[in-house]
mmCIF file of C-alpha atoms in Angstrom:
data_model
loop_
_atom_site.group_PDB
_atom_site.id
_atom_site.type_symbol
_atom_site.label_atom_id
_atom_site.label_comp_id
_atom_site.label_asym_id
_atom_site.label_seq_id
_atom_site.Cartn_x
_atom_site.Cartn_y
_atom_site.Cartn_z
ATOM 1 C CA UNK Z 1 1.087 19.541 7.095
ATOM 2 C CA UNK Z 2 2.294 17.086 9.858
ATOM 3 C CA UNK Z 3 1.438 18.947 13.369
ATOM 4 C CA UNK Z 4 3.518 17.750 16.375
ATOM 5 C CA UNK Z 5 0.025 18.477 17.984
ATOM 6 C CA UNK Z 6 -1.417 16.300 16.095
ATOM 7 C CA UNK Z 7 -1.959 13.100 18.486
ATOM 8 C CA UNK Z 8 -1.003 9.216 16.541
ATOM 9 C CA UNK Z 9 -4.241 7.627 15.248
ATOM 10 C CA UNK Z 10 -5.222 4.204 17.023
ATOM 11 C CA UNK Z 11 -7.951 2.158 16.549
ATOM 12 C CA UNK Z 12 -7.641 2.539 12.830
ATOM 13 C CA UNK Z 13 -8.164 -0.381 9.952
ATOM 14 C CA UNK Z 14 -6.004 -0.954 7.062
ATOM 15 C CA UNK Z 15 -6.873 -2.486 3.752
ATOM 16 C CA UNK Z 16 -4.605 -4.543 2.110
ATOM 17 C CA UNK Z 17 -6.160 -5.369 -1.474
ATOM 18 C CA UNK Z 18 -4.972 -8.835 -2.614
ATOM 19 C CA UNK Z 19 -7.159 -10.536 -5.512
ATOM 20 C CA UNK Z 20 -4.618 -9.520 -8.412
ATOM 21 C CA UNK Z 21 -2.607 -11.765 -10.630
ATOM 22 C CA UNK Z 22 0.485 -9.619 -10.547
ATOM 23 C CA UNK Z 23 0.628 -10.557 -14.528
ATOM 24 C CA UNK Z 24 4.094 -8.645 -14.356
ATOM 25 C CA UNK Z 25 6.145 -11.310 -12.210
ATOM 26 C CA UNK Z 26 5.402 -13.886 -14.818
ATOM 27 C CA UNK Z 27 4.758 -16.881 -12.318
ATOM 28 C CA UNK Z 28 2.375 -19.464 -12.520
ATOM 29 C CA UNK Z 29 0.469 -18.210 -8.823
ATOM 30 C CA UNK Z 30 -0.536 -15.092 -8.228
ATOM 31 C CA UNK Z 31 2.345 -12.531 -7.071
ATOM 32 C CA UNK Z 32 0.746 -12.470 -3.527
ATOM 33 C CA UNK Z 33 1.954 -15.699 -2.778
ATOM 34 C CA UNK Z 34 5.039 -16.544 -4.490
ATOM 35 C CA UNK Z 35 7.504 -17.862 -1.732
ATOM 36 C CA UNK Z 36 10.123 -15.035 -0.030
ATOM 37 C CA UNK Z 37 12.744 -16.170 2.980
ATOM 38 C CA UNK Z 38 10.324 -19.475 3.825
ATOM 39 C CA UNK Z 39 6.769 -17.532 3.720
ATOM 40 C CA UNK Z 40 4.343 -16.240 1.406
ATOM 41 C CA UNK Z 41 4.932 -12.318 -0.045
ATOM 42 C CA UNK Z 42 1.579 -11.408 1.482
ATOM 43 C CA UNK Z 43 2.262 -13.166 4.829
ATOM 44 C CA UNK Z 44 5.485 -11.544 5.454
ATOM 45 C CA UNK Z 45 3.267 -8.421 4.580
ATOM 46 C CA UNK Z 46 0.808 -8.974 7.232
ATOM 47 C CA UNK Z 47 3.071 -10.170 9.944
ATOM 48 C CA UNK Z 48 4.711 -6.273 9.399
ATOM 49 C CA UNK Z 49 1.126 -4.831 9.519
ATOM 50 C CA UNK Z 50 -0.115 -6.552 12.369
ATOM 51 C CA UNK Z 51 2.632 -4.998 14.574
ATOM 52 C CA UNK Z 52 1.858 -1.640 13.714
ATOM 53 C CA UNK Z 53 1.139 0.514 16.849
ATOM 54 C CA UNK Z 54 -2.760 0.997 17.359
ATOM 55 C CA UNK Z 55 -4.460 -1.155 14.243
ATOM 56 C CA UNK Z 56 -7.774 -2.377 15.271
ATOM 57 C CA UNK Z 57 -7.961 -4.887 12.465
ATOM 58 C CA UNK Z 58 -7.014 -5.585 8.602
ATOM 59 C CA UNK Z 59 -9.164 -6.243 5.872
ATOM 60 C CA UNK Z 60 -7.885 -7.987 3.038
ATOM 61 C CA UNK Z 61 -9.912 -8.390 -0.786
ATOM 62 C CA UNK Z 62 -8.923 -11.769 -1.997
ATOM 63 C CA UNK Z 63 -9.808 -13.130 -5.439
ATOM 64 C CA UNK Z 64 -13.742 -14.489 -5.430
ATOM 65 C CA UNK Z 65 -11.271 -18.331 -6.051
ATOM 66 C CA UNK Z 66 -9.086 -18.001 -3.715
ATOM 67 C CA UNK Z 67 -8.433 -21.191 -1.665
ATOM 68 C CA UNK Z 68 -4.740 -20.288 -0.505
ATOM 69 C CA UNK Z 69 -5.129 -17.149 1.618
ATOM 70 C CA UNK Z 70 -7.247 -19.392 4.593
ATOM 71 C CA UNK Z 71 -4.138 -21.676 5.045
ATOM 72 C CA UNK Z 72 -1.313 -18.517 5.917
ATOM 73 C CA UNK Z 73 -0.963 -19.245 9.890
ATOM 74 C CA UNK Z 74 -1.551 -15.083 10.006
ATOM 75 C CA UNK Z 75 -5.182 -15.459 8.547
ATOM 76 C CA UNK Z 76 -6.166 -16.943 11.812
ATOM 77 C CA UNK Z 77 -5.803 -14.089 13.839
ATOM 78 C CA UNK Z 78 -9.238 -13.238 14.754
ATOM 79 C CA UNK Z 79 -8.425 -9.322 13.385
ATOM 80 C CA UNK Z 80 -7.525 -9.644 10.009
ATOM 81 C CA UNK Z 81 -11.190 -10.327 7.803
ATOM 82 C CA UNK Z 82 -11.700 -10.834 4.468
ATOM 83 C CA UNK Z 83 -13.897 -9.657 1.729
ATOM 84 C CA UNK Z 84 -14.078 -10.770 -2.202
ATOM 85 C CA UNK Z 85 -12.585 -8.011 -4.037
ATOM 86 C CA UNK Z 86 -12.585 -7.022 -7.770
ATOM 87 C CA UNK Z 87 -11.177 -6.919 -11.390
ATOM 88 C CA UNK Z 88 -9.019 -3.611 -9.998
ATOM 89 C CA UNK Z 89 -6.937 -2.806 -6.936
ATOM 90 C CA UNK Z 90 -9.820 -0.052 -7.147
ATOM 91 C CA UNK Z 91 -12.891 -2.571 -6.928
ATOM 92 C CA UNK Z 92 -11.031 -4.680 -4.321
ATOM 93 C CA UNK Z 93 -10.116 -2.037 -1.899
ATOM 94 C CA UNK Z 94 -13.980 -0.386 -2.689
ATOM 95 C CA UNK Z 95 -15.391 -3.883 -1.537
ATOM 96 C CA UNK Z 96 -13.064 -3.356 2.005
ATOM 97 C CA UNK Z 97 -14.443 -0.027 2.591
ATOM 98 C CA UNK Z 98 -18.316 -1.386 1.849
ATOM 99 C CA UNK Z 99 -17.764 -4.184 4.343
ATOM 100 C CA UNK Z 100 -15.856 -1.884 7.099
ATOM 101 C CA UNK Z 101 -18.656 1.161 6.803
ATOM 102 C CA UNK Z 102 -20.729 -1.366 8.229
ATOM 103 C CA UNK Z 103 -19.287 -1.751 11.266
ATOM 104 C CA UNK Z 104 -17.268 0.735 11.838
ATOM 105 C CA UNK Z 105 -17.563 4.821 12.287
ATOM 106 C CA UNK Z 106 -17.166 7.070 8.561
ATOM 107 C CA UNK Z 107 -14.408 9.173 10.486
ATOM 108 C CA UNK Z 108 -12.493 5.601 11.289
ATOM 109 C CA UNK Z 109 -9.317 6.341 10.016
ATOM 110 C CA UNK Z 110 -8.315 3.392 7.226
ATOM 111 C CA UNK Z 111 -4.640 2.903 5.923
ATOM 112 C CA UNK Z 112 -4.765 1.335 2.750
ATOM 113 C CA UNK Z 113 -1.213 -1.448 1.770
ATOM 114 C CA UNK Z 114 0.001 -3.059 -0.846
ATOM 115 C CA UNK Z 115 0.041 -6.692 -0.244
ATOM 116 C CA UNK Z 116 3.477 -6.607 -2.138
ATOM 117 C CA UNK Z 117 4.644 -3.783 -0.118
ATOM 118 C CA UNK Z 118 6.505 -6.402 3.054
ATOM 119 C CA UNK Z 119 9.197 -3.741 4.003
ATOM 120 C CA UNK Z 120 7.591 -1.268 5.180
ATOM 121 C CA UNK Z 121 8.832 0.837 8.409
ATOM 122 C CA UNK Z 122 7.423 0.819 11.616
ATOM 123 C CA UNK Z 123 8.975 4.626 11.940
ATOM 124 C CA UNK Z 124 7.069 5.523 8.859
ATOM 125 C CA UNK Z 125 4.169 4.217 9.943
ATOM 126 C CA UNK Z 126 4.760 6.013 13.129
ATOM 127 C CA UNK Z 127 4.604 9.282 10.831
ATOM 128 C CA UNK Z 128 2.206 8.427 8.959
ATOM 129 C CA UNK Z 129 -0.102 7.994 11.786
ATOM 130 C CA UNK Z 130 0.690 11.810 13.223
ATOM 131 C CA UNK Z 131 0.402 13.457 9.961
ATOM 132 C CA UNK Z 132 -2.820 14.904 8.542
ATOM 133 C CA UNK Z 133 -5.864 12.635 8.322
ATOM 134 C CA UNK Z 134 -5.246 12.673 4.356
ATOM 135 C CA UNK Z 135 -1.565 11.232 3.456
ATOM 136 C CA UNK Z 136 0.055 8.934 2.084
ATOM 137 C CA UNK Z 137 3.974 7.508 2.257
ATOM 138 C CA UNK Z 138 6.218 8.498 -0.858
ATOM 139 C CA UNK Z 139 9.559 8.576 -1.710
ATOM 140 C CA UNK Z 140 11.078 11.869 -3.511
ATOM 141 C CA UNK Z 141 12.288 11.377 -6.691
ATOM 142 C CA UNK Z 142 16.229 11.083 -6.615
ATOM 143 C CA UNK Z 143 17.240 10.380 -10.133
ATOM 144 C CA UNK Z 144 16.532 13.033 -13.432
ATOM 145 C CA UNK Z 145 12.879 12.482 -14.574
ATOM 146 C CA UNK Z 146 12.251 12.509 -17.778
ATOM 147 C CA UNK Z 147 8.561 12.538 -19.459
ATOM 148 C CA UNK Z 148 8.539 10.874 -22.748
ATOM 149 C CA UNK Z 149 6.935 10.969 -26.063
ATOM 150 C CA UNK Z 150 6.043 8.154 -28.841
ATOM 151 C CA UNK Z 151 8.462 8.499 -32.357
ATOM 152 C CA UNK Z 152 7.297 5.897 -35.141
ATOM 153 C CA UNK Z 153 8.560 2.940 -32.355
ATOM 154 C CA UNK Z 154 10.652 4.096 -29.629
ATOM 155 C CA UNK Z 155 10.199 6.167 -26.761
ATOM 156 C CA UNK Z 156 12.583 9.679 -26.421
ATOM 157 C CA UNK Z 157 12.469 12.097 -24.633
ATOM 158 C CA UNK Z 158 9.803 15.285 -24.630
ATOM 159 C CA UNK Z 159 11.206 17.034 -21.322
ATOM 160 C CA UNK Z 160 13.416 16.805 -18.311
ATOM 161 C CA UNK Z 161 10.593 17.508 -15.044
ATOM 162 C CA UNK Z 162 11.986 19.474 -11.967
ATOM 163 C CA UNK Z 163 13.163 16.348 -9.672
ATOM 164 C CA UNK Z 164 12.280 18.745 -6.595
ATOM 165 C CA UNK Z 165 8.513 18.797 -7.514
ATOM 166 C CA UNK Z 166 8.268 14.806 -8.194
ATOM 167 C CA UNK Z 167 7.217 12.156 -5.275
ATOM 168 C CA UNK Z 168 6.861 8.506 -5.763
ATOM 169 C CA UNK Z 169 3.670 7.050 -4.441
ATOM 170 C CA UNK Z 170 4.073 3.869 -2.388
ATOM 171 C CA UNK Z 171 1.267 2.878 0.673
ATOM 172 C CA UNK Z 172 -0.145 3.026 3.602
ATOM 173 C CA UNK Z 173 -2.327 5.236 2.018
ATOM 174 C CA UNK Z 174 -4.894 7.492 4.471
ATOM 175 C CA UNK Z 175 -8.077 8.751 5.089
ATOM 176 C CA UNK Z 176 -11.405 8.428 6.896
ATOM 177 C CA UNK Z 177 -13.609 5.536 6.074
ATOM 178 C CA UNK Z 178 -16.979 7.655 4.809
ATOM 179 C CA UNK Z 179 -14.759 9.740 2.485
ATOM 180 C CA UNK Z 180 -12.508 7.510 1.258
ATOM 181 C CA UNK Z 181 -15.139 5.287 0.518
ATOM 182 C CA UNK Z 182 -17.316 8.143 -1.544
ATOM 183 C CA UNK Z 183 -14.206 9.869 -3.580
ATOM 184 C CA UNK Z 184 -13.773 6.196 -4.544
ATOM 185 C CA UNK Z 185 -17.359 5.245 -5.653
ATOM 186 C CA UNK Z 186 -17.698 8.742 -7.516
ATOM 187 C CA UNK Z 187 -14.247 8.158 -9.423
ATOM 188 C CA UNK Z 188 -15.321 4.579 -10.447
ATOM 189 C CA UNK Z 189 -18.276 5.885 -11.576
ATOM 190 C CA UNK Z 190 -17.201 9.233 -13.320
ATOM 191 C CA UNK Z 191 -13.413 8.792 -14.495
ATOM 192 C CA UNK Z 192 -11.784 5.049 -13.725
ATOM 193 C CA UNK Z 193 -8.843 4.880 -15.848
ATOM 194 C CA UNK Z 194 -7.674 8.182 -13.689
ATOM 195 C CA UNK Z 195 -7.956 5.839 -10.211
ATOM 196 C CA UNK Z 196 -4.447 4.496 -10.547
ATOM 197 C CA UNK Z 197 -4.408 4.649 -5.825
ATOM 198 C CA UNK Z 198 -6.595 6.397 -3.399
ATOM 199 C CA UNK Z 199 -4.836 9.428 -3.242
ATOM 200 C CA UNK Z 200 -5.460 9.918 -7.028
ATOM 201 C CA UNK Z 201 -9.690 9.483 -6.237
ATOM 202 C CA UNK Z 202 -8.969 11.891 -3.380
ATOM 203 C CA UNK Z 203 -7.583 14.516 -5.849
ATOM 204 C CA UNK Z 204 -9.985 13.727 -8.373
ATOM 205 C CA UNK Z 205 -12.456 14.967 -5.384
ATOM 206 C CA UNK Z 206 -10.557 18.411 -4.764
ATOM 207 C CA UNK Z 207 -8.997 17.243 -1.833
ATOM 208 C CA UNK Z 208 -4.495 17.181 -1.213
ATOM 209 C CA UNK Z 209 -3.267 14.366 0.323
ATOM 210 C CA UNK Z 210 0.436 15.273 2.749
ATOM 211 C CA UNK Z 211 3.030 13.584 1.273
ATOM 212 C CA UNK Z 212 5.115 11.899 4.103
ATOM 213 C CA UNK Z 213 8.912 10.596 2.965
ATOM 214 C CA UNK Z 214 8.953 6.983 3.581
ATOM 215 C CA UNK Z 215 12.524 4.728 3.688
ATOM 216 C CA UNK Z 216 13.401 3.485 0.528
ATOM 217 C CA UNK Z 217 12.886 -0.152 1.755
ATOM 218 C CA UNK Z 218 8.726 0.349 1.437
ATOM 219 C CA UNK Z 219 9.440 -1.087 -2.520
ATOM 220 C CA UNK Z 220 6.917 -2.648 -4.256
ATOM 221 C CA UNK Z 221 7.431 -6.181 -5.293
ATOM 222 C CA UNK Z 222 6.763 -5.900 -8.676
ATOM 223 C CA UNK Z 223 9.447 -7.766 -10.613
ATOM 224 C CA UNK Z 224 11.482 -11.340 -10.268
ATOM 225 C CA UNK Z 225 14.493 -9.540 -9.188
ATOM 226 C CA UNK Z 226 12.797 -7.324 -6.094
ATOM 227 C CA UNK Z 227 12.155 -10.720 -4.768
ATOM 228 C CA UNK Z 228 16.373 -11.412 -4.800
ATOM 229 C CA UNK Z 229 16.095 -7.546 -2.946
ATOM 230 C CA UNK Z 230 13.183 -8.158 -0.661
ATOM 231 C CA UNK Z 231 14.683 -11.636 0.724
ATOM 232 C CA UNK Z 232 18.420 -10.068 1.337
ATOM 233 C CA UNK Z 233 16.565 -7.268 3.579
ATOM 234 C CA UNK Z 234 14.305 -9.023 5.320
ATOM 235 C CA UNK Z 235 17.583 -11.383 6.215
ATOM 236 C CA UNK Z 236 19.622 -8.167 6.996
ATOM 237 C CA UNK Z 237 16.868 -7.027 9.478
ATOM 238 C CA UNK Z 238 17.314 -10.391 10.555
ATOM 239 C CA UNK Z 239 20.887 -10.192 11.692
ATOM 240 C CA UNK Z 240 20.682 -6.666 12.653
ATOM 241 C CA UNK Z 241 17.123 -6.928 14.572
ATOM 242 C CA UNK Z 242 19.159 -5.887 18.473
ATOM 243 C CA UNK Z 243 21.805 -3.466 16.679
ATOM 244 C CA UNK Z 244 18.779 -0.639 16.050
ATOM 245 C CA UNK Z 245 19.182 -0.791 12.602
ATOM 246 C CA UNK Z 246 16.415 1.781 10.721
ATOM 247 C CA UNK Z 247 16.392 -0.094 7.246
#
């Protein structure tokens, strides 16, 4: 649990796994860098990540074709480094962790992001940071849950799941470098259709990630319309950027 002994990490790395082709969105580029408010998805993502307080530097898996990502004005800062990442989010942000336990410490604390994740808060971050070296930001579930079963060719419902139990996963994701980096090799290796985010390959490994609550602005861009959501926020904080607005 989150200790208010428990000092803020700095000089961690974060991860931001980008070689996908976000199939989903239906566009003819990959998701990464369809255009939002004038910018690319994934620069806006890395502008927010490069002010977090204390990151040493970023690491982001690009696609092994990938001509695009070298001409975002935020790939020239001289922190952010990139690797060729994989088939899966899982492969990609595996590659990251190979090329950072090379240079860095195993107990390096490592925050891996969704490159579709722009909205994050600075506040979560901030808690994020001070909880326990293994966490991750979610959002508790607010609506009924329902788990579902297959009948001939529609979907109904098998159960109703206690709402008070269920957390939404969403990123920065964290843990130290050398352990992050094994739970995830061992997971390829033994069960990879189970490796759906690093905190699954963590619990795979025995190991409970804290669950921090995270704003409900930290959505993933995942469909047309959360670009029409994304853009009207990031044009809200905009306008509201000296009235101390939390969103």
């Amino acid at each position: 649990m989150t200790s208010a002994n428990n000092p803020v990490e700095n000089n961690y790395w974060v991860i931001v796994p980008a070689a996908g082709s976000g199939k989903r969105m239906g566009a003819d580029k990959p998701k990464q860098y369809l255009p939002l408010n004038g910018k690319s998805l994934i620069a806006h993502t890395l502008e927010n990540v490069r002010q977090w307080p204390g990151v040493k530097g970023v690491v982001v898996a690009i696609a092994v074709d990938d001509t695009e990502f070298k001409t975002l004005h935020c790939a020239q800062d001289p922190r952010i480094h990139t690797v060729t990442g994989g088939a899966e989010r899982a492969d990609s942000v595996l590659a990251a962790l190979n090329y950072l336990s090379e240079r860095q410490p195993a107990q390096t604390p490592v925050l891996v992001h969704d490159a579709a994740r722009p909205l994050v808060n600075t506040d979560d971050i901030q808690k994020l940071l001070a909880a326990s070296p293994i966490a991750l930001l979610a959002q508790p579930a607010s609506d009924t849950v329902k788990q579902s079963r297959e009948c001939e060719d529609k979907s109904i419902v098998q159960q109703t799941l206690p709402r008070a139990q269920i957390w939404l996963a969403q990123t920065p994701q964290k843990a130290p470098l050398g352990l992050l980096r094994e739970v995830l090799q061992k997971g390829l290796q033994e069960n990879p259709a189970a490796i759906t985010d690093e905190a699954s390959a963590l619990e795979l490994a025995g190991h409970s990630p804290e669950l921090v609550a995270a704003c409900r602005s930290n959505f993933k861009v995942t469909h047309p319309a959360d670009l029409i959501l994304a853009e009207a926020l990031i044009n809200y904080r905009a306008s509201e950027s000296n009235s101390g607005s939390k969103l």
